[in-house]
Coordinates of C-alpha atoms in Angstrom, one line a residue:
M124 CA 9.3 43.3 6.5
Q125 CA 11.2 40.6 4.0
T126 CA 14.7 39.5 5.1
T127 CA 17.2 40.3 2.7
P128 CA 18.7 37.4 1.3
L129 CA 22.3 36.9 2.1
L130 CA 25.3 37.0 -0.5
T131 CA 24.9 33.1 -0.6
G132 CA 21.2 33.8 -1.6
Q133 CA 19.9 32.2 1.2
R134 CA 18.3 33.6 4.2
P135 CA 19.6 33.2 8.2
G136 CA 17.0 30.3 8.7
D137 CA 18.2 28.4 5.4
I138 CA 21.6 28.7 6.8
R139 CA 21.0 27.3 10.5
R140 CA 19.3 24.3 8.6
L141 CA 22.5 24.2 6.5
V142 CA 24.5 23.7 9.9
R143 CA 22.7 21.2 11.5
P144 CA 24.9 18.3 13.1
V145 CA 23.1 15.8 10.1
N146 CA 24.8 18.1 7.5
L147 CA 28.1 18.8 9.4
V148 CA 28.7 14.9 9.7
A149 CA 27.8 14.1 5.9
A150 CA 30.1 17.0 4.9
A151 CA 33.2 15.9 7.1
S152 CA 32.5 12.2 5.9
V153 CA 32.7 13.2 2.3
V154 CA 36.0 14.9 3.0
V155 CA 37.5 11.9 4.7
S156 CA 36.4 9.8 2.1
L157 CA 38.1 11.8 -0.3
V158 CA 41.4 12.1 1.7
V159 CA 41.4 8.3 2.2
G160 CA 40.4 7.4 -1.4
L161 CA 43.5 9.2 -2.5
R162 CA 45.9 7.7 0.1
V163 CA 44.7 4.2 0.4
E164 CA 44.0 1.3 -2.0
P165 CA 41.3 -1.2 -1.7
S166 CA 41.0 -3.9 0.3
T167 CA 40.7 -1.8 3.4
L168 CA 38.7 -1.3 6.5
W169 CA 37.4 2.3 5.5
G170 CA 35.0 0.3 3.5
F171 CA 32.8 -0.1 6.3
L172 CA 32.6 3.9 6.6
P173 CA 29.7 4.4 3.9
I174 CA 27.3 1.7 5.4
A175 CA 28.1 3.2 8.7
L176 CA 27.5 7.0 7.8
Y177 CA 24.4 5.6 5.8
G178 CA 23.0 4.4 9.3
I179 CA 24.0 7.5 11.2
L180 CA 22.6 10.0 8.9
A181 CA 19.3 8.2 8.8
A182 CA 19.5 7.7 12.5
L183 CA 20.0 11.3 12.7
G184 CA 16.9 12.2 10.7
M185 CA 18.2 13.1 7.2
R186 CA 16.1 12.2 4.4
I187 CA 16.8 8.8 3.3
L188 CA 17.5 9.3 -0.4
V189 CA 19.9 12.3 0.4
A190 CA 21.4 9.8 3.3
T191 CA 21.8 7.1 0.6
S192 CA 23.4 9.5 -1.8
V193 CA 25.7 10.5 0.3
S194 CA 26.6 7.3 1.4
V195 CA 27.1 6.4 -2.2
L196 CA 29.2 9.5 -2.7
S197 CA 31.4 8.6 0.2
A198 CA 32.0 5.1 -1.4
A199 CA 32.9 6.2 -4.7
L200 CA 35.3 9.1 -3.0
L201 CA 36.9 6.0 -1.2
L202 CA 37.1 3.6 -4.4
L203 CA 37.9 6.1 -6.9
P204 CA 37.0 4.1 -9.6
G205 CA 38.2 4.5 -13.5
P206 CA 35.6 5.2 -16.1
Q207 CA 35.2 1.8 -17.2
T208 CA 34.8 0.7 -13.8
V209 CA 32.1 3.2 -13.4
I210 CA 30.3 1.8 -16.1
E211 CA 30.5 -1.8 -15.1
M212 CA 29.3 -0.9 -11.7
A213 CA 26.4 1.0 -13.1
R214 CA 25.5 -2.3 -15.0
E215 CA 26.0 -4.6 -12.3
S216 CA 23.9 -2.6 -10.3
A217 CA 20.9 -2.5 -12.7
V218 CA 20.4 -6.2 -12.5
D219 CA 21.5 -6.6 -8.9
Q220 CA 18.8 -8.2 -7.1
V221 CA 18.3 -5.1 -4.8
T222 CA 17.2 -3.1 -8.0
I223 CA 15.0 -5.9 -8.9
I224 CA 13.4 -5.2 -5.2
G225 CA 12.9 -1.9 -6.4
V226 CA 11.0 -3.1 -9.5
V227 CA 8.7 -5.0 -7.7
I228 CA 8.1 -2.3 -5.6
L229 CA 7.1 -0.6 -8.8
L230 CA 4.8 -3.1 -10.1
G231 CA 3.2 -3.8 -6.8
G232 CA 2.2 0.3 -6.8
G233 CA 0.9 0.0 -10.2
L234 CA -1.3 -3.2 -8.8
A235 CA -2.4 -1.1 -5.8
E236 CA -3.7 1.2 -8.2
I237 CA -5.3 -0.9 -10.4
L238 CA -7.1 -2.7 -7.2
R239 CA -8.4 0.7 -6.1
A240 CA -9.7 2.1 -9.7
S241 CA -11.4 -1.4 -10.5
G242 CA -13.6 -1.3 -7.0
A243 CA -11.5 -4.6 -5.8
A244 CA -9.8 -2.8 -3.1
T245 CA -13.1 -2.0 -1.7
R246 CA -15.0 -5.2 -2.0
I247 CA -11.6 -7.3 -0.4
V248 CA -11.7 -4.7 2.2
S249 CA -15.2 -4.8 3.2
A250 CA -14.9 -8.8 3.1
A251 CA -11.7 -8.5 5.1
I252 CA -13.4 -6.0 7.7
R253 CA -16.5 -8.5 8.2
V254 CA -14.1 -11.1 9.5
V255 CA -11.5 -8.9 11.6
G256 CA -13.4 -6.2 12.7
T257 CA -12.1 -2.4 13.1
S258 CA -13.3 -1.8 16.4
N259 CA -9.8 -3.1 18.0
T260 CA -6.6 -1.9 16.0
T261 CA -4.6 -4.7 17.9
S262 CA -6.6 -7.5 16.6
V263 CA -6.4 -5.9 13.3
A264 CA -2.6 -5.7 13.7
A265 CA -2.4 -9.3 14.6
G266 CA -4.6 -10.2 11.5
I267 CA -2.2 -8.2 9.2
M268 CA 1.1 -9.8 10.8
L269 CA -0.4 -13.3 10.3
T270 CA -1.4 -12.6 6.9
C271 CA 2.1 -11.4 5.9
L272 CA 3.8 -14.2 7.7
L273 CA 1.5 -16.9 5.8
L274 CA 2.2 -15.4 2.5
V275 CA 6.0 -14.9 2.6
A276 CA 6.5 -18.3 3.9
A277 CA 4.4 -19.4 1.0
L278 CA 6.0 -17.3 -1.4
G279 CA 9.3 -17.5 -0.3
T280 CA 10.3 -14.1 -1.1
L281 CA 10.2 -11.2 1.2
A282 CA 9.6 -8.3 -1.0
G283 CA 7.5 -10.0 -4.0
A284 CA 5.2 -11.2 -1.1
L285 CA 4.5 -8.0 0.7
A286 CA 4.0 -6.3 -2.7
V287 CA 0.9 -8.8 -3.5
A288 CA -0.4 -8.3 0.0
V289 CA 0.0 -4.6 1.1
P290 CA -2.0 -3.6 -1.7
V291 CA -5.0 -5.2 0.2
L292 CA -4.0 -4.7 3.7
L293 CA -3.5 -0.9 3.4
P294 CA -7.2 -0.2 3.5
V295 CA -7.9 -2.6 6.0
A296 CA -5.3 -0.7 8.3
A297 CA -6.7 2.6 7.2
R298 CA -10.0 1.9 7.8
A299 CA -9.0 0.5 11.3
G300 CA -7.0 3.5 12.2
L301 CA -3.7 2.1 12.1
T302 CA -1.3 4.7 11.6
R303 CA 1.6 4.5 8.8
S304 CA 4.1 3.8 11.5
A305 CA 1.9 0.9 13.3
T306 CA 1.0 -0.5 10.0
A307 CA 4.9 -0.8 8.6
S308 CA 5.7 -2.4 11.8
A309 CA 3.0 -4.9 12.0
I310 CA 3.8 -5.8 8.0
F311 CA 7.4 -5.9 8.5
I312 CA 7.6 -8.3 11.6
G313 CA 4.8 -10.6 10.2
G314 CA 7.0 -10.5 7.2
C315 CA 10.2 -11.3 8.3
A316 CA 8.8 -13.9 10.6
G317 CA 7.3 -15.7 7.5
F318 CA 10.5 -15.2 5.7
A319 CA 12.3 -16.9 8.6
I320 CA 10.1 -20.4 8.0
A321 CA 9.8 -20.0 4.0
P322 CA 10.9 -23.6 3.0
F323 CA 11.7 -22.3 -0.6
A324 CA 13.5 -19.2 0.4
G325 CA 16.8 -18.8 -1.0
G326 CA 19.1 -18.0 2.2
N327 CA 17.1 -21.0 4.0
I328 CA 17.7 -23.5 1.3
A329 CA 21.1 -22.2 1.5
T330 CA 21.3 -22.7 5.2
M331 CA 20.0 -26.1 5.1
Q332 CA 22.5 -27.6 2.6
A333 CA 25.4 -25.9 4.6
A334 CA 24.1 -27.7 7.7
D335 CA 23.3 -30.6 6.0
T336 CA 19.9 -30.6 7.6
G337 CA 16.2 -31.1 6.5
Y338 CA 13.5 -28.5 6.7
L339 CA 12.0 -30.1 10.1
G340 CA 15.8 -29.5 11.6
Y341 CA 16.2 -25.9 10.2
L342 CA 12.5 -24.8 11.8
L343 CA 13.2 -26.4 15.0
H344 CA 16.7 -24.8 15.7
G345 CA 16.4 -21.8 13.9
G346 CA 13.8 -20.5 11.9
G347 CA 10.6 -21.4 14.3
P348 CA 11.9 -19.7 17.4
L349 CA 12.5 -16.7 15.4
A350 CA 9.1 -16.5 13.8
V351 CA 7.5 -17.0 17.1
L352 CA 9.8 -14.6 19.0
S353 CA 8.9 -11.9 16.1
I354 CA 5.0 -12.3 16.4
V355 CA 5.3 -12.1 20.4
V356 CA 7.4 -9.0 20.2
G357 CA 4.9 -7.7 17.6
M358 CA 1.7 -8.0 19.7
L359 CA 3.7 -5.7 22.3
V360 CA 5.6 -3.1 19.8
V361 CA 2.7 -2.5 17.3
P362 CA 0.0 -1.5 19.7
W363 CA 3.1 0.7 21.1
M364 CA 3.6 2.2 17.8
Q365 CA 0.4 2.8 17.5
R366 CA -0.1 4.9 20.5
R367 CA 3.3 6.9 19.9
T368 CA 2.2 8.0 16.2
A369 CA -1.5 8.4 17.0
G370 CA -1.8 11.8 17.8
G371 CA 0.5 13.0 14.9
D372 CA 0.3 13.5 11.1
D373 CA 0.6 9.7 10.6
H374 CA -2.5 8.5 9.2
Y375 CA -3.6 7.5 5.8
S376 CA -6.2 8.7 3.9
P377 CA -9.0 5.7 3.8
D378 CA -10.6 7.3 0.4
E379 CA -7.1 7.2 -1.5
L380 CA -6.6 3.7 -0.4
G381 CA -10.2 2.7 -1.5
A382 CA -11.1 1.8 2.0
I383 CA -14.3 3.5 2.0
E384 CA -17.1 3.4 -0.9
T385 CA -16.8 5.9 -3.5
D386 CA -19.7 7.4 -5.2
S387 CA -17.5 7.3 -8.4
P388 CA -20.0 6.3 -11.7
A389 CA -17.0 4.6 -13.2
V390 CA -17.0 1.4 -10.9
D391 CA -20.2 -0.5 -10.2
D392 CA -20.8 -3.2 -7.7
R393 CA -21.0 -6.1 -10.3
R394 CA -17.7 -5.2 -11.8
A395 CA -16.0 -4.5 -8.6
G396 CA -17.3 -7.9 -7.6
R397 CA -15.6 -9.7 -10.7
A398 CA -12.2 -7.6 -10.4
A399 CA -12.2 -8.9 -6.6
V400 CA -12.9 -12.3 -7.3
A401 CA -10.5 -12.6 -10.3
F402 CA -7.7 -10.9 -8.1
T403 CA -8.5 -13.6 -5.4
V404 CA -8.4 -16.8 -7.9
T405 CA -5.5 -15.7 -9.7
L406 CA -3.6 -15.0 -6.3
L407 CA -4.5 -18.3 -5.0
A408 CA -3.1 -19.7 -8.4
V409 CA -0.3 -18.1 -7.8
L410 CA 0.3 -19.2 -4.3
V411 CA 0.0 -22.6 -5.6
V412 CA 2.9 -22.4 -8.2
A413 CA 4.8 -20.7 -5.4
T414 CA 4.5 -23.7 -3.2
I415 CA 5.6 -26.2 -5.7
T416 CA 8.3 -24.0 -7.5
T417 CA 11.1 -22.2 -6.4
A418 CA 11.0 -19.6 -8.9
G419 CA 11.8 -17.0 -5.9
I420 CA 12.4 -13.5 -6.8
A421 CA 11.5 -14.1 -10.4
L422 CA 8.1 -15.0 -9.5
P423 CA 6.2 -11.4 -8.6
L424 CA 7.8 -10.1 -11.7
I425 CA 5.5 -12.4 -13.2
A426 CA 2.8 -12.3 -10.9
L427 CA 2.2 -8.6 -10.0
P428 CA 1.4 -7.7 -13.7
L429 CA -0.7 -10.9 -14.3
L430 CA -2.9 -10.1 -11.3
A431 CA -3.1 -6.3 -12.3
I432 CA -4.2 -7.4 -15.9
V433 CA -6.5 -9.7 -14.7
T434 CA -8.0 -7.7 -12.0
A435 CA -8.6 -4.9 -14.6
A436 CA -10.1 -7.5 -16.9
G437 CA -12.5 -8.6 -14.5
A438 CA -13.6 -4.8 -13.9
G439 CA -14.1 -4.3 -17.7
M440 CA -11.3 -1.7 -17.6
S441 CA -10.2 -0.1 -21.0
P442 CA -6.9 -0.4 -22.0
K443 CA -6.2 3.3 -21.6
A444 CA -7.8 3.4 -18.3
F445 CA -5.8 0.3 -17.0
A446 CA -2.5 1.9 -18.5
V447 CA -3.6 5.6 -16.8
S448 CA -4.2 3.9 -13.5
A449 CA -1.1 1.3 -13.8
Y450 CA 1.3 4.9 -14.5
R451 CA -0.4 6.8 -11.6
G452 CA 0.5 3.7 -9.1
V453 CA 4.0 3.4 -10.4
A454 CA 4.8 7.3 -10.5
K455 CA 3.7 7.5 -7.0
L456 CA 6.3 5.1 -5.8
A457 CA 9.3 6.1 -8.4
W458 CA 11.2 7.5 -6.1
L459 CA 11.9 4.2 -4.5
F460 CA 13.3 2.6 -7.4
V461 CA 15.9 5.4 -7.6
L462 CA 16.9 4.5 -4.0
F463 CA 17.0 0.9 -4.8
Y464 CA 19.5 1.4 -7.4
L465 CA 21.6 3.8 -5.1
L466 CA 21.6 1.1 -2.8
A467 CA 22.9 -1.5 -5.3
L468 CA 25.5 1.0 -6.2
L469 CA 26.6 1.3 -2.5
F470 CA 26.9 -2.4 -1.9
N471 CA 28.7 -2.6 -5.3
A472 CA 31.2 -0.1 -4.3
I473 CA 31.5 -1.9 -0.7
A474 CA 32.2 -5.3 -2.0
R475 CA 34.9 -3.7 -4.2
L476 CA 36.6 -2.0 -1.0
N477 CA 36.4 -5.3 0.2
P478 CA 36.9 -4.6 4.1
F479 CA 35.6 -8.2 5.0
T480 CA 38.8 -9.9 3.3
V481 CA 41.0 -7.2 5.8
V482 CA 39.1 -8.5 8.9
L483 CA 39.8 -12.3 7.9
G484 CA 43.5 -11.6 6.9
S485 CA 44.1 -9.7 10.2
Y486 CA 42.1 -11.7 12.5
G487 CA 41.7 -15.2 11.1
T488 CA 44.5 -17.1 13.1
E489 CA 42.9 -15.7 16.1
I490 CA 39.6 -17.1 14.9
K491 CA 41.0 -20.3 14.8
G492 CA 42.0 -20.5 18.2
L493 CA 38.7 -19.7 19.8
T494 CA 36.7 -21.8 22.1
P495 CA 33.5 -23.7 20.0
F496 CA 31.2 -20.6 21.5
L497 CA 33.5 -17.7 20.8
F498 CA 34.1 -19.2 17.4
A499 CA 30.4 -19.4 16.4
M500 CA 29.7 -16.2 18.3
T501 CA 32.3 -14.7 16.1
V502 CA 31.3 -16.2 12.6
A503 CA 28.0 -14.8 13.3
L504 CA 28.8 -11.4 14.0
I505 CA 31.3 -11.3 11.0
G506 CA 28.1 -12.4 9.0
W507 CA 26.0 -9.8 10.7
V508 CA 28.3 -6.8 10.2
G509 CA 30.6 -7.7 7.9
V510 CA 29.1 -9.6 4.9
P511 CA 26.5 -7.2 2.9
G512 CA 24.8 -9.3 0.2
A513 CA 21.6 -11.3 -0.4
S514 CA 21.1 -14.0 2.5
A515 CA 21.6 -16.8 0.5
A516 CA 25.1 -15.4 -0.8
Q517 CA 26.1 -14.5 2.9
V518 CA 25.2 -18.0 3.8
V519 CA 27.4 -19.7 1.0
L520 CA 30.3 -17.7 1.7
L521 CA 30.2 -18.2 5.3
D522 CA 29.8 -21.4 5.1
K523 CA 33.0 -21.7 2.5
I524 CA 35.1 -19.8 4.5
F525 CA 34.3 -21.2 8.0
G526 CA 32.1 -24.4 7.5
E527 CA 35.4 -26.8 7.8
L528 CA 36.9 -25.2 10.9
A529 CA 33.1 -25.4 12.3
S530 CA 33.3 -29.0 12.1
I531 CA 36.6 -29.3 13.3
A532 CA 35.7 -27.3 16.3
G533 CA 32.6 -29.9 17.0
I534 CA 30.3 -27.8 16.1
G535 CA 26.9 -29.3 15.1
A536 CA 24.3 -29.4 12.9
G537 CA 21.6 -27.3 14.9
V538 CA 24.4 -24.8 16.3
W539 CA 25.5 -24.1 13.0
V540 CA 21.9 -23.3 11.6
V541 CA 21.5 -20.8 14.3
V542 CA 25.0 -19.0 13.1
L543 CA 24.1 -19.1 9.6
L544 CA 20.5 -17.9 10.3
F545 CA 21.9 -15.3 12.7
A546 CA 24.5 -14.0 10.4
S547 CA 22.4 -14.0 7.3
K548 CA 19.1 -12.4 9.1
A549 CA 20.1 -10.3 11.9
D550 CA 20.9 -7.5 9.8
T551 CA 17.5 -7.4 8.4
Y552 CA 16.2 -6.1 12.1
G553 CA 19.3 -3.5 12.6
P554 CA 21.0 -2.1 13.8
L555 CA 21.4 0.2 10.5
P556 CA 18.5 0.5 7.8
N557 CA 18.4 -2.0 5.0
V558 CA 16.5 -2.6 1.7
N559 CA 14.0 -4.9 3.6
M560 CA 12.9 -2.0 6.3
L561 CA 12.5 0.4 3.1
G562 CA 10.8 -2.0 1.2
V563 CA 8.4 -2.2 3.6
M564 CA 8.1 1.8 4.3
G565 CA 7.7 2.4 0.8
L566 CA 4.9 0.0 0.1
C567 CA 3.3 1.4 3.4
R568 CA 3.8 4.9 2.2
S569 CA 5.5 5.7 5.6
A570 CA 8.5 8.2 5.5
N571 CA 9.4 7.8 9.2
V572 CA 12.7 5.5 9.4
R573 CA 13.1 6.2 13.1
N574 CA 10.0 4.1 13.9
I575 CA 10.8 1.1 11.2
L576 CA 14.7 1.3 13.0
I577 CA 12.8 1.2 16.9
T578 CA 10.7 -1.8 15.7
G579 CA 13.8 -3.6 13.9
W580 CA 15.5 -3.3 17.3
C581 CA 12.7 -4.5 19.3
V582 CA 13.0 -7.7 17.8
L583 CA 16.6 -8.0 17.4
L584 CA 17.9 -7.7 21.1
P585 CA 15.6 -10.7 22.1
A586 CA 16.6 -12.4 19.3
V587 CA 20.6 -12.0 19.9
A588 CA 20.1 -13.0 23.4
M589 CA 17.8 -16.2 22.2
Y590 CA 20.1 -17.2 19.7
T591 CA 23.5 -16.4 22.1
L592 CA 21.7 -18.9 24.7
F593 CA 21.2 -21.6 21.7
I594 CA 24.5 -21.2 20.7
Y595 CA 26.1 -21.6 24.5
L596 CA 23.6 -24.6 25.2
G597 CA 24.6 -26.3 21.8
T598 CA 28.8 -25.9 22.2
R599 CA 28.9 -26.7 26.2

């Protein structure tokens, strides 16, 4: 017999789902945000609440889009902006780098569908399979990590490089039997390792300038050890993640990704071969351009549509077929664009709440009196947990505030590289979800935030220990 709905129009099971702890935490935080917003003026330490709430809700299993929306609401209630401020925030967030990453992911989705529809994905995957094989998921995962490392290091942009690489790598992972979570772990670790050593990445350039050192010094003291550690940890974590998720519903559909041959009459071998060659040659040209320029995030905004057009032309696709395929690929990832725009709004609101200034104003004197080791560790931790934003901006801000004090304290270039690198990149690995994690998840069609968080923590913990040791030895 059908259960009679309650006065609320919901069944008892629905009510039980509504009173889950994660929903109670979200509701309580929204109420607290409103009360604080009515009583406290920015700048305030309460500005850390939305980002902490974001991490807690995601870790408790709330859907990431919902968790982000609740965190944005919390920040808005703390800030209580007027209509003019709301318009300004909406406009600023629309052109924010975080939102641009969302656009890059959309373009990557369009390229992925063009590769699939043209048959280029199947041809490229077949060639890759002959090189790495599929009998051993560990070797395939290692190949994926190293591919992402090299491509990100060459392009100097994490989201842009992965948007180019992932459409080709996913079918390889699908054919090898890697799960979504294991694939996301491999791509995240490999991409972040490449980002740590990328000579043209904005954050790395800013670090070299702030520490007054060259690329070799940066690589030796900071980026190189992190990249090596990441790959070593990845060789342990990715196989473990594969075993952890292999028994569940976390597998790709190889047919959907173009990982297996299809009987579609729309694509013949010659056209697929031409499309694959056109894509590969154009990609190599993009890599050359990226190596000799510093286009940064702007490069994939041009390169991804160009790769899609060239690939479609190589396959002889009609304009209508191209538009339909591109739209289909973009539509699948449209929710990610919404997510990244909400994240841009969240970070914008936190910047206006400005909790970092309160920390510096309250404890600035004590920071100046610390020993060199404790001073360096304090700056690294402040950058890790207290300065949201792009890594280059974080480095510039921290060096502007603490650079002169570091010189007075006798902290050398090598240690300052470590401090700035840790401060600007540690939050990529945790402890909270971030745009890099979510971007990789979106590209990999993975929805398990916990698994990508576990992956980040597995790199973060030994990295913290390693850099703490480096700082200690460098300040003795």
